[in-house]
Amino acid sequence: MEQDESNACALVLTGGGARAAYQVGVIKAIAECYPRGQPIPFPILCGTSAGAINATALACYASCFHLGVRKLEYVWRHLHTGQILRLQARKIITHSLKSLLLGVIGRPTQMALPLFDNGPLERLLEQLIDFQRIDNNLLYGALEVLAVTASNYNTGDSTTFFQGRPYHQPWARAGRSGRSAIIAPPHLLASSALPFIFQPCQLQNHHYGDGSIHQLNPLSPAIHLGANRILIISLASDEAESGILPSDPSSSDIAGHLLDTIFTDALTSDIERLQRINSTIRMVPERKRAQLSLRHIDNLVLKPSKNLDVLTQKHFHKLPFNIRALLRLFGVDAGDATGLTSFLLFEQDYCRELIELGYQDTQSRLEEVCHFLAVEPRLKKTG
């Protein structure tokens, strides 16, 4: 059985920590364009880091798009930082003292200890995601493939683990590869393991970290898996202040800037590359296009209308005290708008604001979105 190319629409969800709540609002607005009980309109789901978790949750309910979105929204709307991460304060102090002592006596220091324990996230994934449903949705045709990308620390490659139908084959290119797998919590923990924030995750004798680190071609998994249309939800706004450091940047400013670079720069470049290829293909006479090894891929990018870092200012005080104290050591205060805070602010009020922003941003472009998805907007009932 081969893939139905007429329905090969991929949803690409990028990483961004707590900012991934914005994706939920976008998807909620899209879901309202479809009748209840209809399967997900994105048979190809590709996610990285926090986007991988959202993509997997949607894959579990691919047979009923509305239900999957409702469940995903409920989790994000009731989230607390303690359900995702826990500061390892005692371990960090002990580790630092041991490393200092080893340095004084001239012995090699121990490997770096991550700041946070992602054990709470692992337990949350096991409680909320029924991974067996992915297989069922693949079997009954509600889903074509789920892809989760992680960075291989041992090889330096970007590795995409995909669970799909039999015709999806592994691939290998310079610096990136795709491997068939049964997606499970370790794959999601690996994809979302930010360096120095979380411990690397071991899979098949290799250590993996956040999928955005080595992902120079974020659209590559969707293309390799047969997409002819790609809807991309980015978490980087176009506001002028985004990505611009102050004249005297703090450690937090620099850390947030590096995180933004990891999560957004490669995606922006890959989208531009895809658009150039599409333009080139359009210039080739139709009778000769079959000879090309390239194909035209429609794409639509949805992104925040506001700088998500700025929105953290009024929610900073809702973080647990020990995390606020740690951030202050990096120069972060409640009045600062930093990328580092926006990645860690897994608090329901901040997440709810991002969900609402994603919903409203998509509503403002609903005609464009529906045209891309070839679906008629559904009128809301009044009264």
Tab-separated table of C-alpha atoms in Angstrom:
chain	number	residue	atom	x	y	z
A	1	MET	CA	0.000	0.000	0.000
A	2	GLU	CA	1.382	3.409	-0.992
A	3	GLN	CA	0.796	6.826	0.488
A	4	ASP	CA	-2.063	8.917	-0.880
A	5	GLU	CA	-0.140	11.928	-2.205
A	6	SER	CA	-3.299	14.025	-2.447
A	7	ASN	CA	-3.551	13.923	1.349
A	8	ALA	CA	0.141	14.209	2.217
A	9	CYS	CA	-0.119	17.293	4.418
A	10	ALA	CA	2.416	17.579	7.225
A	11	LEU	CA	2.243	19.552	10.450
A	12	VAL	CA	5.665	20.659	11.713
A	13	LEU	CA	5.858	21.717	15.361
A	14	THR	CA	9.074	23.351	16.529
A	15	GLY	CA	10.579	23.446	20.004
A	16	GLY	CA	10.505	26.219	22.567
A	17	GLY	CA	9.777	24.889	26.037
A	18	ALA	CA	6.732	26.490	27.637
A	19	ARG	CA	6.227	28.641	24.538
A	20	ALA	CA	4.871	25.540	22.774
A	21	ALA	CA	1.529	26.353	24.422
A	22	TYR	CA	1.121	28.808	21.536
A	23	GLN	CA	0.916	25.835	19.143
A	24	VAL	CA	-2.136	24.545	21.001
A	25	GLY	CA	-4.047	27.768	20.334
A	26	VAL	CA	-3.195	27.609	16.638
A	27	ILE	CA	-4.304	23.989	16.359
A	28	LYS	CA	-7.502	24.737	18.303
A	29	ALA	CA	-8.486	27.420	15.772
A	30	ILE	CA	-7.760	25.038	12.898
A	31	ALA	CA	-9.808	22.253	14.507
A	32	GLU	CA	-12.885	24.485	14.542
A	33	CYS	CA	-12.822	24.441	10.725
A	34	TYR	CA	-13.605	20.721	10.735
A	35	PRO	CA	-16.685	18.791	11.860
A	36	ARG	CA	-16.516	16.822	15.082
A	37	GLY	CA	-15.419	13.229	14.765
A	38	GLN	CA	-13.234	13.867	11.726
A	39	PRO	CA	-9.660	12.496	11.658
A	40	ILE	CA	-6.729	14.856	11.896
A	41	PRO	CA	-6.085	16.711	8.618
A	42	PHE	CA	-2.340	16.237	9.091
A	43	PRO	CA	-1.536	12.561	8.461
A	44	ILE	CA	2.182	13.414	8.738
A	45	LEU	CA	3.113	14.780	12.169
A	46	CYS	CA	6.655	16.018	12.810
A	47	GLY	CA	7.815	17.502	16.101
A	48	THR	CA	10.964	18.604	17.854
A	49	SER	CA	11.502	19.186	21.576
A	50	ALA	CA	8.243	20.454	23.144
A	51	GLY	CA	6.733	20.303	19.661
A	52	ALA	CA	7.460	16.571	19.625
A	53	ILE	CA	5.324	16.139	22.738
A	54	ASN	CA	2.447	18.070	21.172
A	55	ALA	CA	2.755	16.105	17.919
A	56	THR	CA	2.718	12.777	19.778
A	57	ALA	CA	-0.352	13.763	21.780
A	58	LEU	CA	-2.150	14.614	18.529
A	59	ALA	CA	-1.020	11.318	16.974
A	60	CYS	CA	-2.672	9.412	19.810
A	61	TYR	CA	-6.032	10.948	18.885
A	62	ALA	CA	-5.548	11.155	15.122
A	63	SER	CA	-8.873	9.405	14.574
A	64	CYS	CA	-10.726	12.313	16.238
A	65	PHE	CA	-9.048	15.682	15.721
A	66	HIS	CA	-11.356	17.631	18.051
A	67	LEU	CA	-10.890	15.207	20.937
A	68	GLY	CA	-7.108	15.275	20.631
A	69	VAL	CA	-7.022	19.062	20.620
A	70	ARG	CA	-9.354	19.293	23.635
A	71	LYS	CA	-7.229	16.901	25.666
A	72	LEU	CA	-4.003	18.674	24.698
A	73	GLU	CA	-5.475	22.065	25.560
A	74	TYR	CA	-6.710	20.819	28.937
A	75	VAL	CA	-3.214	19.677	29.923
A	76	TRP	CA	-1.556	22.964	28.929
A	77	ARG	CA	-4.263	25.052	30.607
A	78	HIS	CA	-3.735	23.274	33.936
A	79	LEU	CA	0.045	22.957	33.833
A	80	HIS	CA	2.479	23.796	36.617
A	81	THR	CA	6.265	23.974	36.456
A	82	GLY	CA	6.571	21.186	39.031
A	83	GLN	CA	4.874	18.795	36.585
A	84	ILE	CA	7.675	19.335	34.052
A	85	LEU	CA	10.934	19.892	35.910
A	86	ARG	CA	12.496	20.022	39.354
A	87	LEU	CA	15.569	22.026	40.335
A	88	GLN	CA	18.354	19.758	41.591
A	89	ALA	CA	19.682	22.322	44.077
A	90	ARG	CA	21.235	19.876	46.548
A	91	LYS	CA	22.823	17.779	43.819
A	92	ILE	CA	24.177	20.878	42.079
A	93	ILE	CA	25.823	22.164	45.274
A	94	THR	CA	27.310	18.744	46.097
A	95	HIS	CA	28.490	18.260	42.526
A	96	SER	CA	30.077	21.728	42.399
A	97	LEU	CA	31.958	21.174	45.655
A	98	LYS	CA	33.263	17.797	44.465
A	99	SER	CA	34.351	19.281	41.139
A	100	LEU	CA	36.109	22.146	42.930
A	101	LEU	CA	37.915	19.724	45.217
A	102	LEU	CA	38.992	17.539	42.293
A	103	GLY	CA	40.265	20.607	40.480
A	104	VAL	CA	42.349	21.680	43.499
A	105	ILE	CA	44.063	18.277	43.771
A	106	GLY	CA	44.655	18.136	40.033
A	107	ARG	CA	42.257	15.352	39.093
A	108	PRO	CA	39.797	15.510	36.170
A	109	THR	CA	36.477	17.071	37.121
A	110	GLN	CA	33.207	15.204	36.808
A	111	MET	CA	30.859	15.665	33.881
A	112	ALA	CA	28.488	18.636	34.073
A	113	LEU	CA	25.308	18.083	36.057
A	114	PRO	CA	22.097	19.417	34.473
A	115	LEU	CA	20.246	22.097	36.407
A	116	PHE	CA	16.893	20.342	36.331
A	117	ASP	CA	15.516	16.837	36.728
A	118	ASN	CA	12.948	15.921	34.056
A	119	GLY	CA	11.560	13.025	36.095
A	120	PRO	CA	8.252	14.890	36.580
A	121	LEU	CA	7.900	15.259	32.801
A	122	GLU	CA	8.548	11.552	32.308
A	123	ARG	CA	5.804	10.668	34.779
A	124	LEU	CA	3.418	13.136	33.144
A	125	LEU	CA	4.016	11.604	29.711
A	126	GLU	CA	3.409	8.098	31.022
A	127	GLN	CA	0.165	9.175	32.701
A	128	LEU	CA	-1.330	11.213	29.864
A	129	ILE	CA	-0.173	9.671	26.588
A	130	ASP	CA	-1.419	6.256	25.515
A	131	PHE	CA	1.304	5.339	23.020
A	132	GLN	CA	-0.560	2.196	21.938
A	133	ARG	CA	-3.132	4.429	20.255
A	134	ILE	CA	-0.485	5.527	17.736
A	135	ASP	CA	-0.280	1.982	16.385
A	136	ASN	CA	-4.060	1.730	16.243
A	137	ASN	CA	-4.353	4.974	14.284
A	138	LEU	CA	-1.684	3.807	11.854
A	139	LEU	CA	-3.451	0.474	11.420
A	140	TYR	CA	-6.838	2.021	10.649
A	141	GLY	CA	-5.507	4.798	8.402
A	142	ALA	CA	-6.159	7.843	10.590
A	143	LEU	CA	-2.417	8.548	10.660
A	144	GLU	CA	0.404	8.014	8.178
A	145	VAL	CA	3.490	8.690	10.290
A	146	LEU	CA	4.720	10.362	13.476
A	147	ALA	CA	8.276	11.727	13.507
A	148	VAL	CA	10.265	12.898	16.532
A	149	THR	CA	13.713	14.468	16.093
A	150	ALA	CA	16.584	14.347	18.592
A	151	SER	CA	20.279	15.269	18.488
A	152	ASN	CA	22.809	12.442	18.691
A	153	TYR	CA	25.640	13.637	20.958
A	154	ASN	CA	27.834	10.703	19.974
A	155	THR	CA	27.755	11.312	16.216
A	156	GLY	CA	26.711	14.955	15.977
A	157	ASP	CA	23.819	14.000	13.691
A	158	SER	CA	20.172	15.019	13.746
A	159	THR	CA	18.231	11.775	14.137
A	160	THR	CA	14.546	11.506	13.343
A	161	PHE	CA	12.728	8.546	14.888
A	162	PHE	CA	9.575	7.810	12.949
A	163	GLN	CA	6.686	5.415	13.497
A	164	GLY	CA	4.755	4.999	10.290
A	165	ARG	CA	3.246	2.702	7.743
A	166	PRO	CA	5.386	0.072	5.973
A	167	TYR	CA	6.199	2.187	2.912
A	168	HIS	CA	8.051	4.784	4.991
A	169	GLN	CA	11.741	3.953	4.691
A	170	PRO	CA	14.794	5.113	6.682
A	171	TRP	CA	17.076	7.717	5.119
A	172	ALA	CA	20.613	8.968	5.599
A	173	ARG	CA	22.012	12.311	4.494
A	174	ALA	CA	24.954	14.401	5.602
A	175	GLY	CA	24.356	15.263	9.241
A	176	ARG	CA	20.845	13.829	9.425
A	177	SER	CA	19.065	10.501	9.275
A	178	GLY	CA	15.693	8.884	9.779
A	179	ARG	CA	15.190	5.650	11.707
A	180	SER	CA	12.085	3.564	12.170
A	181	ALA	CA	11.084	3.185	15.835
A	182	ILE	CA	8.190	2.587	18.188
A	183	ILE	CA	7.779	6.041	19.726
A	184	ALA	CA	7.859	5.933	23.527
A	185	PRO	CA	8.585	8.338	26.424
A	186	PRO	CA	12.409	8.063	26.040
A	187	HIS	CA	12.182	9.480	22.503
A	188	LEU	CA	10.214	12.494	23.750
A	189	LEU	CA	12.543	13.011	26.711
A	190	ALA	CA	15.527	12.851	24.361
A	191	SER	CA	14.001	15.302	21.890
A	192	SER	CA	13.284	17.825	24.664
A	193	ALA	CA	16.510	17.469	26.693
A	194	LEU	CA	17.965	20.978	26.442
A	195	PRO	CA	21.734	20.987	27.071
A	196	PHE	CA	22.711	21.859	30.669
A	197	ILE	CA	18.989	22.049	31.511
A	198	PHE	CA	18.167	18.329	31.321
A	199	GLN	CA	20.194	15.132	31.381
A	200	PRO	CA	20.867	13.556	27.952
A	201	CYS	CA	18.724	10.497	27.259
A	202	GLN	CA	20.283	7.180	26.286
A	203	LEU	CA	18.736	5.280	23.373
A	204	GLN	CA	20.391	2.176	21.908
A	205	ASN	CA	23.824	2.986	23.430
A	206	HIS	CA	23.823	6.563	22.115
A	207	HIS	CA	23.145	9.729	24.080
A	208	TYR	CA	20.592	12.168	22.711
A	209	GLY	CA	19.644	15.735	23.512
A	210	ASP	CA	17.252	18.392	22.287
A	211	GLY	CA	16.375	17.835	18.662
A	212	SER	CA	16.893	21.467	17.656
A	213	ILE	CA	20.624	21.487	18.405
A	214	HIS	CA	21.810	19.690	15.261
A	215	GLN	CA	18.662	20.199	13.207
A	216	LEU	CA	19.959	22.294	10.324
A	217	ASN	CA	17.070	21.200	8.086
A	218	PRO	CA	13.893	21.160	10.227
A	219	LEU	CA	11.649	20.509	7.222
A	220	SER	CA	13.689	17.516	6.062
A	221	PRO	CA	11.731	14.839	8.028
A	222	ALA	CA	8.391	15.968	6.590
A	223	ILE	CA	9.821	16.008	3.063
A	224	HIS	CA	11.447	12.585	3.406
A	225	LEU	CA	8.168	11.184	4.717
A	226	GLY	CA	6.323	12.276	1.594
A	227	ALA	CA	4.698	15.615	2.408
A	228	ASN	CA	3.529	17.747	-0.509
A	229	ARG	CA	2.160	20.461	1.799
A	230	ILE	CA	3.670	21.597	5.097
A	231	LEU	CA	2.019	23.732	7.751
A	232	ILE	CA	4.684	25.083	10.095
A	233	ILE	CA	3.966	26.578	13.509
A	234	SER	CA	6.950	28.682	14.499
A	235	LEU	CA	7.398	30.227	17.950
A	236	ALA	CA	9.496	33.189	16.832
A	237	SER	CA	7.694	36.499	16.307
A	238	ASP	CA	8.620	39.164	13.769
A	239	GLU	CA	8.637	41.956	16.330
A	240	ALA	CA	11.648	44.191	15.970
A	241	GLU	CA	12.953	43.617	19.491
A	242	SER	CA	13.052	39.835	19.042
A	243	GLY	CA	16.589	38.491	18.944
A	244	ILE	CA	18.211	41.873	19.737
A	245	LEU	CA	20.387	41.895	22.844
A	246	PRO	CA	20.690	44.972	25.073
A	247	SER	CA	23.930	46.982	24.990
A	248	ASP	CA	25.056	45.358	28.252
A	249	PRO	CA	23.611	41.807	28.076
A	250	SER	CA	23.318	39.670	31.197
A	251	SER	CA	24.016	35.946	31.366
A	252	SER	CA	20.283	35.376	31.003
A	253	ASP	CA	20.088	37.577	27.899
A	254	ILE	CA	22.883	35.582	26.288
A	255	ALA	CA	21.376	32.225	27.307
A	256	GLY	CA	17.977	33.230	25.950
A	257	HIS	CA	19.562	34.498	22.733
A	258	LEU	CA	21.371	31.165	22.256
A	259	LEU	CA	18.153	29.235	22.839
A	260	ASP	CA	16.313	31.410	20.333
A	261	THR	CA	19.095	30.798	17.825
A	262	ILE	CA	18.883	27.039	18.298
A	263	PHE	CA	15.121	26.964	17.838
A	264	THR	CA	14.532	29.546	15.103
A	265	ASP	CA	17.503	30.287	12.846
A	266	ALA	CA	17.681	26.892	11.139
A	267	LEU	CA	13.927	26.880	10.536
A	268	THR	CA	13.992	30.339	8.972
A	269	SER	CA	16.822	29.308	6.643
A	270	ASP	CA	15.114	26.052	5.692
A	271	ILE	CA	11.858	27.827	4.845
A	272	GLU	CA	13.745	30.276	2.624
A	273	ARG	CA	15.510	27.341	0.946
A	274	LEU	CA	12.199	25.591	0.292
A	275	GLN	CA	10.697	28.746	-1.193
A	276	ARG	CA	13.709	29.193	-3.512
A	277	ILE	CA	13.381	25.594	-4.690
A	278	ASN	CA	9.674	26.122	-5.373
A	279	SER	CA	10.484	29.253	-7.370
A	280	THR	CA	13.111	27.380	-9.377
A	281	ILE	CA	10.710	24.531	-10.163
A	282	ARG	CA	8.086	26.988	-11.381
A	283	MET	CA	10.609	28.343	-13.902
A	284	VAL	CA	11.188	24.885	-15.403
A	285	PRO	CA	8.802	23.920	-18.243
A	286	GLU	CA	6.208	21.433	-17.022
A	287	ARG	CA	7.282	18.775	-19.519
A	288	LYS	CA	10.786	18.757	-18.006
A	289	ARG	CA	9.862	18.809	-14.317
A	290	ALA	CA	9.592	15.023	-14.186
A	291	GLN	CA	13.351	14.870	-14.844
A	292	LEU	CA	14.138	16.859	-11.694
A	293	SER	CA	14.947	15.178	-8.392
A	294	LEU	CA	13.048	18.022	-6.698
A	295	ARG	CA	9.338	18.533	-6.161
A	296	HIS	CA	7.203	21.547	-5.399
A	297	ILE	CA	6.025	21.645	-1.768
A	298	ASP	CA	3.438	24.170	-0.663
A	299	ASN	CA	4.056	25.650	2.761
A	300	LEU	CA	2.428	28.014	5.211
A	301	VAL	CA	4.105	29.461	8.296
A	302	LEU	CA	2.099	30.578	11.331
A	303	LYS	CA	3.931	32.536	14.022
A	304	PRO	CA	3.160	34.779	17.016
A	305	SER	CA	2.088	38.359	16.448
A	306	LYS	CA	3.732	39.324	19.752
A	307	ASN	CA	7.123	38.726	21.315
A	308	LEU	CA	6.522	35.776	23.657
A	309	ASP	CA	9.427	36.827	25.873
A	310	VAL	CA	7.704	40.114	26.752
A	311	LEU	CA	4.631	38.234	27.943
A	312	THR	CA	6.702	36.564	30.688
A	313	GLN	CA	7.116	39.776	32.680
A	314	LYS	CA	3.789	39.646	34.503
A	315	HIS	CA	4.035	35.890	35.122
A	316	PHE	CA	7.609	35.660	36.456
A	317	HIS	CA	6.516	35.667	40.110
A	318	LYS	CA	4.430	32.511	39.526
A	319	LEU	CA	7.511	30.379	39.039
A	320	PRO	CA	8.579	28.274	42.061
A	321	PHE	CA	10.770	30.261	44.459
A	322	ASN	CA	13.903	28.171	43.922
A	323	ILE	CA	13.730	28.593	40.140
A	324	ARG	CA	13.196	32.348	40.503
A	325	ALA	CA	16.231	32.471	42.786
A	326	LEU	CA	18.307	30.573	40.218
A	327	LEU	CA	17.202	32.881	37.404
A	328	ARG	CA	18.134	35.911	39.493
A	329	LEU	CA	21.653	34.503	39.719
A	330	PHE	CA	21.675	34.758	35.916
A	331	GLY	CA	20.518	38.367	36.102
A	332	VAL	CA	16.794	37.828	35.543
A	333	ASP	CA	14.243	39.897	37.419
A	334	ALA	CA	10.468	40.200	37.159
A	335	GLY	CA	10.705	43.252	34.915
A	336	ASP	CA	12.973	41.555	32.370
A	337	ALA	CA	11.794	40.032	29.104
A	338	THR	CA	14.177	37.157	28.503
A	339	GLY	CA	14.028	34.071	26.364
A	340	LEU	CA	15.345	31.931	29.199
A	341	THR	CA	12.288	32.635	31.356
A	342	SER	CA	9.856	31.961	28.523
A	343	PHE	CA	11.328	28.478	28.051
A	344	LEU	CA	10.861	27.529	31.721
A	345	LEU	CA	7.559	29.237	32.574
A	346	PHE	CA	5.312	26.171	32.580
A	347	GLU	CA	2.630	27.973	34.577
A	348	GLN	CA	-1.011	27.844	33.614
A	349	ASP	CA	-1.646	31.605	33.395
A	350	TYR	CA	1.256	32.109	30.988
A	351	CYS	CA	0.302	29.023	28.977
A	352	ARG	CA	-3.333	30.146	28.788
A	353	GLU	CA	-2.254	33.544	27.467
A	354	LEU	CA	-0.154	31.843	24.775
A	355	ILE	CA	-3.026	29.528	23.824
A	356	GLU	CA	-5.324	32.522	23.435
A	357	LEU	CA	-2.719	34.398	21.386
A	358	GLY	CA	-2.239	31.408	19.082
A	359	TYR	CA	-5.990	31.094	18.674
A	360	GLN	CA	-6.505	34.785	17.867
A	361	ASP	CA	-3.510	34.926	15.503
A	362	THR	CA	-4.899	31.990	13.548
A	363	GLN	CA	-8.404	33.434	13.510
A	364	SER	CA	-6.985	36.596	11.928
A	365	ARG	CA	-5.516	34.463	9.106
A	366	LEU	CA	-8.289	31.879	8.986
A	367	GLU	CA	-9.177	32.448	5.335
A	368	GLU	CA	-5.555	31.927	4.333
A	369	VAL	CA	-5.236	28.836	6.531
A	370	CYS	CA	-8.447	27.276	5.205
A	371	HIS	CA	-7.392	27.943	1.625
A	372	PHE	CA	-4.085	26.188	2.293
A	373	LEU	CA	-5.854	23.199	3.853
A	374	ALA	CA	-8.569	23.207	1.167
A	375	VAL	CA	-11.359	23.392	3.730
A	376	GLU	CA	-14.299	25.760	4.098
A	377	PRO	CA	-14.361	27.816	7.340
A	378	ARG	CA	-17.207	26.730	9.597
A	379	LEU	CA	-19.472	29.514	10.860
A	380	LYS	CA	-19.878	29.661	14.622
A	381	LYS	CA	-23.399	29.331	15.980
A	382	THR	CA	-24.747	32.430	17.684
A	383	GLY	CA	-27.516	32.896	20.191
